[in-house]
Short mmCIF file of N, CA and C in Angstrom, two decimals:
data_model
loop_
_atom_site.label_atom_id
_atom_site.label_comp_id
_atom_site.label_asym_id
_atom_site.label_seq_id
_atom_site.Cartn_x
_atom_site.Cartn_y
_atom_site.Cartn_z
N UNK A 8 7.72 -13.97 -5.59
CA UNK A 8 7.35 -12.77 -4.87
C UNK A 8 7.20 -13.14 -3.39
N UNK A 9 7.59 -12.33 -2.46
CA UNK A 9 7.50 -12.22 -1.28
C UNK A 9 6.93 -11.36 -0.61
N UNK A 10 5.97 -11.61 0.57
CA UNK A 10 5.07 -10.53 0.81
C UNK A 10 6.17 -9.71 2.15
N UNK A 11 6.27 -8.24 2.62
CA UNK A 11 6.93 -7.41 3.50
C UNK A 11 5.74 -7.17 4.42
N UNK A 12 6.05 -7.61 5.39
CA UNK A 12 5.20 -6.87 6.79
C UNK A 12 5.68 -5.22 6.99
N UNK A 13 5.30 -4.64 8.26
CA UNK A 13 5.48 -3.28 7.86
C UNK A 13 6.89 -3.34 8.24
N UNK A 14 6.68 -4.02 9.51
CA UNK A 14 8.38 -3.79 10.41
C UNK A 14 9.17 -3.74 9.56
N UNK A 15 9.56 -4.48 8.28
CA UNK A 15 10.44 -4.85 7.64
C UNK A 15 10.32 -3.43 7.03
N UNK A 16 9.96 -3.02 6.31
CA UNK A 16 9.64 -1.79 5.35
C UNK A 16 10.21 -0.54 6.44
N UNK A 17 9.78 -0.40 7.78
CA UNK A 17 10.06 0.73 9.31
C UNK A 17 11.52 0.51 9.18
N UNK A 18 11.90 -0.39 9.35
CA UNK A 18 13.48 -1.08 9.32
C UNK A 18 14.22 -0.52 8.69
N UNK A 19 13.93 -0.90 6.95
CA UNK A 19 14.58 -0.02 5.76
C UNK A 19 14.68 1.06 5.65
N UNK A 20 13.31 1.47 6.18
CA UNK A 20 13.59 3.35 6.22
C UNK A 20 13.73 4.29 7.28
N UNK A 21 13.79 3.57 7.71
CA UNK A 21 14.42 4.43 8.88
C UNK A 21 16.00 3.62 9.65
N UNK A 22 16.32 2.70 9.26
CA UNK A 22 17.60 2.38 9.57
C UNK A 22 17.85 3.02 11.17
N UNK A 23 16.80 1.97 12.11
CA UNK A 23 16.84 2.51 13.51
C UNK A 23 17.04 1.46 14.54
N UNK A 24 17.52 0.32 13.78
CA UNK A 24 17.71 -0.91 14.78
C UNK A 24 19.22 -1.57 14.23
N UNK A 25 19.76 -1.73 15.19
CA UNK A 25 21.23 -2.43 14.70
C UNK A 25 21.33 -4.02 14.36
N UNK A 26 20.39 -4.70 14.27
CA UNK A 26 20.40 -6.08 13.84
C UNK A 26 19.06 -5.90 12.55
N UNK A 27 17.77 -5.53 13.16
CA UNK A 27 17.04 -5.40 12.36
C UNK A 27 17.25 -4.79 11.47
N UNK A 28 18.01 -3.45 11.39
CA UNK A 28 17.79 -2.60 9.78
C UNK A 28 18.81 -2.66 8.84
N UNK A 29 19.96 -3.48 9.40
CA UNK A 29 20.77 -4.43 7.67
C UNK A 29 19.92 -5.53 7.34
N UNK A 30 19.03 -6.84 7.98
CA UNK A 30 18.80 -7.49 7.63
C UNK A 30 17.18 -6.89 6.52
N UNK A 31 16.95 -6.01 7.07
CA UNK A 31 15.85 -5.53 6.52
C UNK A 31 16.19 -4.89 4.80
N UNK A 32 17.09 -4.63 5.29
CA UNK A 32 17.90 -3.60 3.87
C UNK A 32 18.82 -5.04 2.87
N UNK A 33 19.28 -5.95 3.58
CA UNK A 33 19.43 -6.70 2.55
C UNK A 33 18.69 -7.61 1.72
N UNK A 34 18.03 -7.95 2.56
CA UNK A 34 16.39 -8.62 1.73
C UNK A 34 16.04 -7.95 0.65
N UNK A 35 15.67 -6.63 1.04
CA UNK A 35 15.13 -5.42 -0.10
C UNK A 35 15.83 -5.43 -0.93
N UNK A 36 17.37 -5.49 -0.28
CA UNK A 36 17.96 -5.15 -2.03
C UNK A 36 18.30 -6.26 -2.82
N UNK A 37 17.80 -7.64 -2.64
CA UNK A 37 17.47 -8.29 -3.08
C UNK A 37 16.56 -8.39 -4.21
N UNK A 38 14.87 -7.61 -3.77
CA UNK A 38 14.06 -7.64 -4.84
C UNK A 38 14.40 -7.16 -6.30
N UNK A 39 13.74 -7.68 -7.13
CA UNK A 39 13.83 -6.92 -8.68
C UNK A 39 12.32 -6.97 -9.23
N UNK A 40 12.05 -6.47 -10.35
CA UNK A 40 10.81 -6.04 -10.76
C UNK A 40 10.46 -7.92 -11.46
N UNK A 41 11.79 -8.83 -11.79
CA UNK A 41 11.52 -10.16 -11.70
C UNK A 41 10.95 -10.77 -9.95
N UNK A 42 11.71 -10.19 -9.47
CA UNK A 42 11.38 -11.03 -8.31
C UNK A 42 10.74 -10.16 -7.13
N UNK A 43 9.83 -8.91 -7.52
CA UNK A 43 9.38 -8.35 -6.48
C UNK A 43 8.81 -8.44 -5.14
N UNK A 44 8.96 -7.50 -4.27
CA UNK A 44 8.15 -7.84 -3.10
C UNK A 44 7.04 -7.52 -3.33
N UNK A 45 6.03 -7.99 -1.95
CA UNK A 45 4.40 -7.63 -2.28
C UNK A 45 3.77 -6.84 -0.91
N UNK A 46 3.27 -5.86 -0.96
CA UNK A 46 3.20 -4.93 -0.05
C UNK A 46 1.77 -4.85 0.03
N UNK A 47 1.43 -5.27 1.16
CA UNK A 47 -0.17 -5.10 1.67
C UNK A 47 -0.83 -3.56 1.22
N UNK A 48 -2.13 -3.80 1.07
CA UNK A 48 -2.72 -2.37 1.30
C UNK A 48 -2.86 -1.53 2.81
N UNK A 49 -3.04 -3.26 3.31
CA UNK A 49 -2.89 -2.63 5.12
C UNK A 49 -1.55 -2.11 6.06
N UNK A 50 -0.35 -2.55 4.73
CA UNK A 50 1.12 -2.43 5.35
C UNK A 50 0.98 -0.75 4.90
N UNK A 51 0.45 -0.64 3.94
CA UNK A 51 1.03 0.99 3.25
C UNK A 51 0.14 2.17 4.38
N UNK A 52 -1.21 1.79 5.15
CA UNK A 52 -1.73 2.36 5.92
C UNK A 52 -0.76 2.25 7.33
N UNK A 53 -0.94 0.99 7.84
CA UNK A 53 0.50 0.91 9.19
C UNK A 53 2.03 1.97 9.02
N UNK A 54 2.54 1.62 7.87
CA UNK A 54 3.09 2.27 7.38
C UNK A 54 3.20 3.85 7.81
N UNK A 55 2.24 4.67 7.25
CA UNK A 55 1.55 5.61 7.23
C UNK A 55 1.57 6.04 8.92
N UNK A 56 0.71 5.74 9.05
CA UNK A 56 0.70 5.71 11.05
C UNK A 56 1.90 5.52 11.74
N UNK A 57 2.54 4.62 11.43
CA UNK A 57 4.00 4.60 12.36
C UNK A 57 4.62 5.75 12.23
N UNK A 58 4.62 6.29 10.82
CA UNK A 58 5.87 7.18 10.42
C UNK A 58 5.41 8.57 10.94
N UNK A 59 3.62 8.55 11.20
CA UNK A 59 3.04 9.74 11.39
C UNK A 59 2.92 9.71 13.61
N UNK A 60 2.84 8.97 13.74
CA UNK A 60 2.87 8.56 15.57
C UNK A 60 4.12 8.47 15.65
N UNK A 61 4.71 7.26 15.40
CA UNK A 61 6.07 6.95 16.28
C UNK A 61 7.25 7.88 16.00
N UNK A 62 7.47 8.08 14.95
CA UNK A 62 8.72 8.99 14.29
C UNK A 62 8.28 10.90 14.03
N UNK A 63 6.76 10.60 14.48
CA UNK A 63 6.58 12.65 13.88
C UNK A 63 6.67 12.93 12.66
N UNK A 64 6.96 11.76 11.75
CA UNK A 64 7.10 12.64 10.37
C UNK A 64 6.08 13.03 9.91
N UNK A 65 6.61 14.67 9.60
CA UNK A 65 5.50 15.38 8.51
C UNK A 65 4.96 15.17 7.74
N UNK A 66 3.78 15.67 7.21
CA UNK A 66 2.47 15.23 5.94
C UNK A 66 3.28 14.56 5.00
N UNK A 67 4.16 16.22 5.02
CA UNK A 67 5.03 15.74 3.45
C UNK A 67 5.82 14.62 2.93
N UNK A 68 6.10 14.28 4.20
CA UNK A 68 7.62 13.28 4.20
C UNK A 68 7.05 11.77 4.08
N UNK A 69 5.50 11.70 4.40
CA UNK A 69 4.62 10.45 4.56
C UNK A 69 4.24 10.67 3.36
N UNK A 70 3.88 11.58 2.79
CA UNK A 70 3.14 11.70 0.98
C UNK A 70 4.65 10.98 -0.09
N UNK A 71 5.97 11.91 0.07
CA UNK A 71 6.84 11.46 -0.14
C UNK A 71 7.19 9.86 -0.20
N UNK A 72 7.58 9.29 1.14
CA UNK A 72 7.56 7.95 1.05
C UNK A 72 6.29 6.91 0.31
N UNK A 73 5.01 7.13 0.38
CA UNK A 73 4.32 6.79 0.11
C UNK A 73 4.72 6.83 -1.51
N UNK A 74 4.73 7.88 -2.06
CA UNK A 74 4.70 8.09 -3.52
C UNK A 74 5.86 7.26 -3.95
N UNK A 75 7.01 6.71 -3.09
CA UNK A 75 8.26 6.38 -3.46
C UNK A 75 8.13 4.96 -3.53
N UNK A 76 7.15 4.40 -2.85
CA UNK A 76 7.06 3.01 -2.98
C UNK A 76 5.47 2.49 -3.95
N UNK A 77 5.26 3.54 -3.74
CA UNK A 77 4.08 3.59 -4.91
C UNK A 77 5.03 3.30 -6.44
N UNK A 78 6.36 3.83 -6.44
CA UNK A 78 6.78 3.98 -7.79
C UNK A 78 7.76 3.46 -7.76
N UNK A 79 8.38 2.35 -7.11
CA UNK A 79 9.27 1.59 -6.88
C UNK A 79 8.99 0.28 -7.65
N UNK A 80 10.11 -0.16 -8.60
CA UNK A 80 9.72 -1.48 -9.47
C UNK A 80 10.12 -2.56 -8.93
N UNK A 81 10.44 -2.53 -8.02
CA UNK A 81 11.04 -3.79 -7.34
C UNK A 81 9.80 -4.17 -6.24
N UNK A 82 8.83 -3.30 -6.44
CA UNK A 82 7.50 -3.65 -4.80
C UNK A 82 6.69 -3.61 -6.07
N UNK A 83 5.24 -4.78 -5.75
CA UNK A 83 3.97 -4.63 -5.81
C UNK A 83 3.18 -4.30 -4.50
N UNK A 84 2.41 -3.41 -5.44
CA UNK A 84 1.33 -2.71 -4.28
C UNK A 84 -0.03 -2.80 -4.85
N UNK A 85 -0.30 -3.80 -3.17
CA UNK A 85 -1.76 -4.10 -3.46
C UNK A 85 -3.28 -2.43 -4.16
N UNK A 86 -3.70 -3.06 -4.94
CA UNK A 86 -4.70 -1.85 -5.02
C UNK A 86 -4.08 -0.29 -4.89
N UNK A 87 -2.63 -0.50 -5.96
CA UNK A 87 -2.14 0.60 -6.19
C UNK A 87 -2.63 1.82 -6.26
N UNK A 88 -3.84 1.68 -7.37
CA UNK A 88 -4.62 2.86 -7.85
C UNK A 88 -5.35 3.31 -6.99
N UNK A 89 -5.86 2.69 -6.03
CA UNK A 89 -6.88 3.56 -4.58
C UNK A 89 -5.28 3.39 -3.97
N UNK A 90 -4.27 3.58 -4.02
CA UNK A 90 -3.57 3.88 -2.64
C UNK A 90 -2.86 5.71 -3.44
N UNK A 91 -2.46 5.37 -4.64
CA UNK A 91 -2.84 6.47 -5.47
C UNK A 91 -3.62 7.70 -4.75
N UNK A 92 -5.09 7.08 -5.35
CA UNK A 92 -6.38 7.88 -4.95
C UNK A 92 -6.22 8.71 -3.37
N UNK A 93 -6.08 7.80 -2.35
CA UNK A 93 -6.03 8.14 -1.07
C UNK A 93 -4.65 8.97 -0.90
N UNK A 94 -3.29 8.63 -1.88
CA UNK A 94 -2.56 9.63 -1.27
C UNK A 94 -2.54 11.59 -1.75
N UNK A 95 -3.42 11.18 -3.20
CA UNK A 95 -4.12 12.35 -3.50
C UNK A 95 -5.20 13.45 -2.55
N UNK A 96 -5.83 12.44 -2.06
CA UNK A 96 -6.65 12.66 -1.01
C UNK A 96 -5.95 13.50 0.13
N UNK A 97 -4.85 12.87 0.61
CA UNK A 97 -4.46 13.01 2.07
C UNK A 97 -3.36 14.21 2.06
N UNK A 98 -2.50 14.19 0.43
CA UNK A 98 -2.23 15.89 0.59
C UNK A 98 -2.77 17.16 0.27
N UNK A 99 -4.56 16.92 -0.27
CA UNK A 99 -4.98 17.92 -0.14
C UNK A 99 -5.97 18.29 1.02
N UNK A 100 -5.84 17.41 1.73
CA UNK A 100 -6.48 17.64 3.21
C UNK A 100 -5.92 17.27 4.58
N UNK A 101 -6.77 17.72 5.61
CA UNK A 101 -6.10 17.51 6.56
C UNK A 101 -6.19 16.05 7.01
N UNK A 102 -7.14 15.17 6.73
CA UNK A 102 -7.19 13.77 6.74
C UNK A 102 -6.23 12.67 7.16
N UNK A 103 -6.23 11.82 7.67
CA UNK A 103 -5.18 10.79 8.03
C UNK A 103 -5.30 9.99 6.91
N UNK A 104 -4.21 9.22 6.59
CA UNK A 104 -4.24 8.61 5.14
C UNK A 104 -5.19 7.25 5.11
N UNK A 105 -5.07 6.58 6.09
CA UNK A 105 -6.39 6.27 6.51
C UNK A 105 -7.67 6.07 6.21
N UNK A 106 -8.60 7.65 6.78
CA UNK A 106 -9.11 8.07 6.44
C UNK A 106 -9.79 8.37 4.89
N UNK A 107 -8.27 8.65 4.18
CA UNK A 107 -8.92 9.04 2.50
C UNK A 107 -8.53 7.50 2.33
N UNK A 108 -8.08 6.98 2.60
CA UNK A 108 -8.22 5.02 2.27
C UNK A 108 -9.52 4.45 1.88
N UNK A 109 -9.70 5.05 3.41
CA UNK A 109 -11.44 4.22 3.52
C UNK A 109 -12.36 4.76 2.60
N UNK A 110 -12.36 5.91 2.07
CA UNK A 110 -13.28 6.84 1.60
C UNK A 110 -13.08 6.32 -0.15
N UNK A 111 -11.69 6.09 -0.46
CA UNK A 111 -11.46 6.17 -2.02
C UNK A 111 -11.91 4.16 -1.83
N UNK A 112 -11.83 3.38 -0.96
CA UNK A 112 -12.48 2.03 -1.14
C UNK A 112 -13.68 2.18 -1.28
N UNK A 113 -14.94 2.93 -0.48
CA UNK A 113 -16.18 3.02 -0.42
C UNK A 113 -16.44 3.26 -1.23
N UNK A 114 -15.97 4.44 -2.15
CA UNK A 114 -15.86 4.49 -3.53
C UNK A 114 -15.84 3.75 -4.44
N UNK A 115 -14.92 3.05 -3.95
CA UNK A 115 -14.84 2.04 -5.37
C UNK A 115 -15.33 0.98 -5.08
N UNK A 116 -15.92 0.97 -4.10
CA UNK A 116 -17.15 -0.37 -3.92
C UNK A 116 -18.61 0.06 -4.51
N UNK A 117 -18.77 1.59 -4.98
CA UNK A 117 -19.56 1.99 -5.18
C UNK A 117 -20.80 2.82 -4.61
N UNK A 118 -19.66 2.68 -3.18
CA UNK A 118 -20.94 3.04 -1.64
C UNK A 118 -21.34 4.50 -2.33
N UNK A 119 -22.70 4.70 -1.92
CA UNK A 119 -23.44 6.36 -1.87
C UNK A 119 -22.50 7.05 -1.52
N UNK A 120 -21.94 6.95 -0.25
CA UNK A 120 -21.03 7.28 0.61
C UNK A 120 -20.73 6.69 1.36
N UNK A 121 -19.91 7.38 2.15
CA UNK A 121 -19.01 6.45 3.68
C UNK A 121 -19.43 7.62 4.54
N UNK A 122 -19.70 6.70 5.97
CA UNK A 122 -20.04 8.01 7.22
C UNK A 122 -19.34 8.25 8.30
N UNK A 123 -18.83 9.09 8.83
CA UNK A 123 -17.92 8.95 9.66
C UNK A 123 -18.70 9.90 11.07
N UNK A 124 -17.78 9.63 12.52
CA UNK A 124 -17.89 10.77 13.35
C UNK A 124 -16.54 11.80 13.29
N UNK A 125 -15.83 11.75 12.32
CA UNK A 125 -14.97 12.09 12.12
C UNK A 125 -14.63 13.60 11.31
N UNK A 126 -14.95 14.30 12.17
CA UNK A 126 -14.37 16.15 11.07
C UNK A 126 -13.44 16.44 10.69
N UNK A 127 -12.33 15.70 10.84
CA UNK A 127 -11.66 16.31 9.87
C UNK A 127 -11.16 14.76 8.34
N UNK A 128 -11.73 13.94 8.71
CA UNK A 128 -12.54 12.89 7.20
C UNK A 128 -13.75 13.34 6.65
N UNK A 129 -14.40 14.40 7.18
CA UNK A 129 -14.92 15.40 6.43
C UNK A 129 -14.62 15.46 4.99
N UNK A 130 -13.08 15.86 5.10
CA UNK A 130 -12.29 16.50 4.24
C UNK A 130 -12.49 15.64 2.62
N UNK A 131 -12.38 14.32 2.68
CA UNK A 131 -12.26 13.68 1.96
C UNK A 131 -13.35 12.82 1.60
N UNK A 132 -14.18 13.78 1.43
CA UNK A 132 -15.52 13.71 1.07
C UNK A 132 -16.60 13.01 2.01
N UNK A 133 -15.83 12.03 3.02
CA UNK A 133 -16.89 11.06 3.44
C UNK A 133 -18.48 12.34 4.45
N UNK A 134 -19.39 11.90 4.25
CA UNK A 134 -20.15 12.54 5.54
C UNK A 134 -20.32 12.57 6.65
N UNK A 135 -20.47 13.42 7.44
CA UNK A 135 -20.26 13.76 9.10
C UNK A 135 -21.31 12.86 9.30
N UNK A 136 -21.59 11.69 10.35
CA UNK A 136 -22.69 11.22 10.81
C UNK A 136 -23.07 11.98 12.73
N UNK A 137 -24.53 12.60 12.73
CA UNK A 137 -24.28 13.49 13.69
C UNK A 137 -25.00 12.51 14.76
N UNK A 138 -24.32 12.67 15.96
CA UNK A 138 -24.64 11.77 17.50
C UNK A 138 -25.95 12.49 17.61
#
């Protein structure tokens, strides 16, 4: 197994660099569910953010990808089931994925809660902490 930084993963899917995004795409298609890659929990959040800052893509198209490598047999994904959790989270709110990240970990660390200054992580249960 081999671990993917994000670049490499930005590369593949979006096929936006002329040296970087064959070498990126042939690696990948390399993996098999014998020889999978291994995908950070922090790559699937970067991830997330690039595609939502740098490229504009819509909620949907980030829930989409997300769900696609969530269910891809050729990738392991760290702490699948909270990335799961959080992408549940993040299409029923307005939340950054992020956001329902942190909230479905606190969770499952058992926290009371998680506090944020954050209104619209509101959403995803955590509590408003007021200045």
């Amino acid at each position: 197994m081999i671990g993917l930084d994000t670049n490499v993963i930005v590369r593949y899917l979006t096929q936006d660099d002329p040296s970087q995004s064959p070498a990126a795409t042939r690696l990948i298609d390399t993996l098999s569910a014998k020889e999978p890659g291994f995908v950070a929990m922090i790559v699937v959040v970067e991830l997330a953010w690039v595609l939502q800052r740098a490229y504009q893509s819509p909620r949907q198209e980030i829930a989409r990808v997300l769900e696609s490598l969530l269910q891809t047999e050729e990738l392991v994904i760290e702490r699948a089931e909270l990335i799961w959790q959080a992408l549940r989270l993040f299409t029923a709110s307005r939340a950054d994925f992020a956001d329902c990240l942190i909230e479905r970990c606190g969770h499952a660390a058992e926290c009371q809660h998680t506090v944020t200054f954050d209104k619209n992580a509101q959403a995803t249960g955590m509590q408003l902490l007021k200045s």
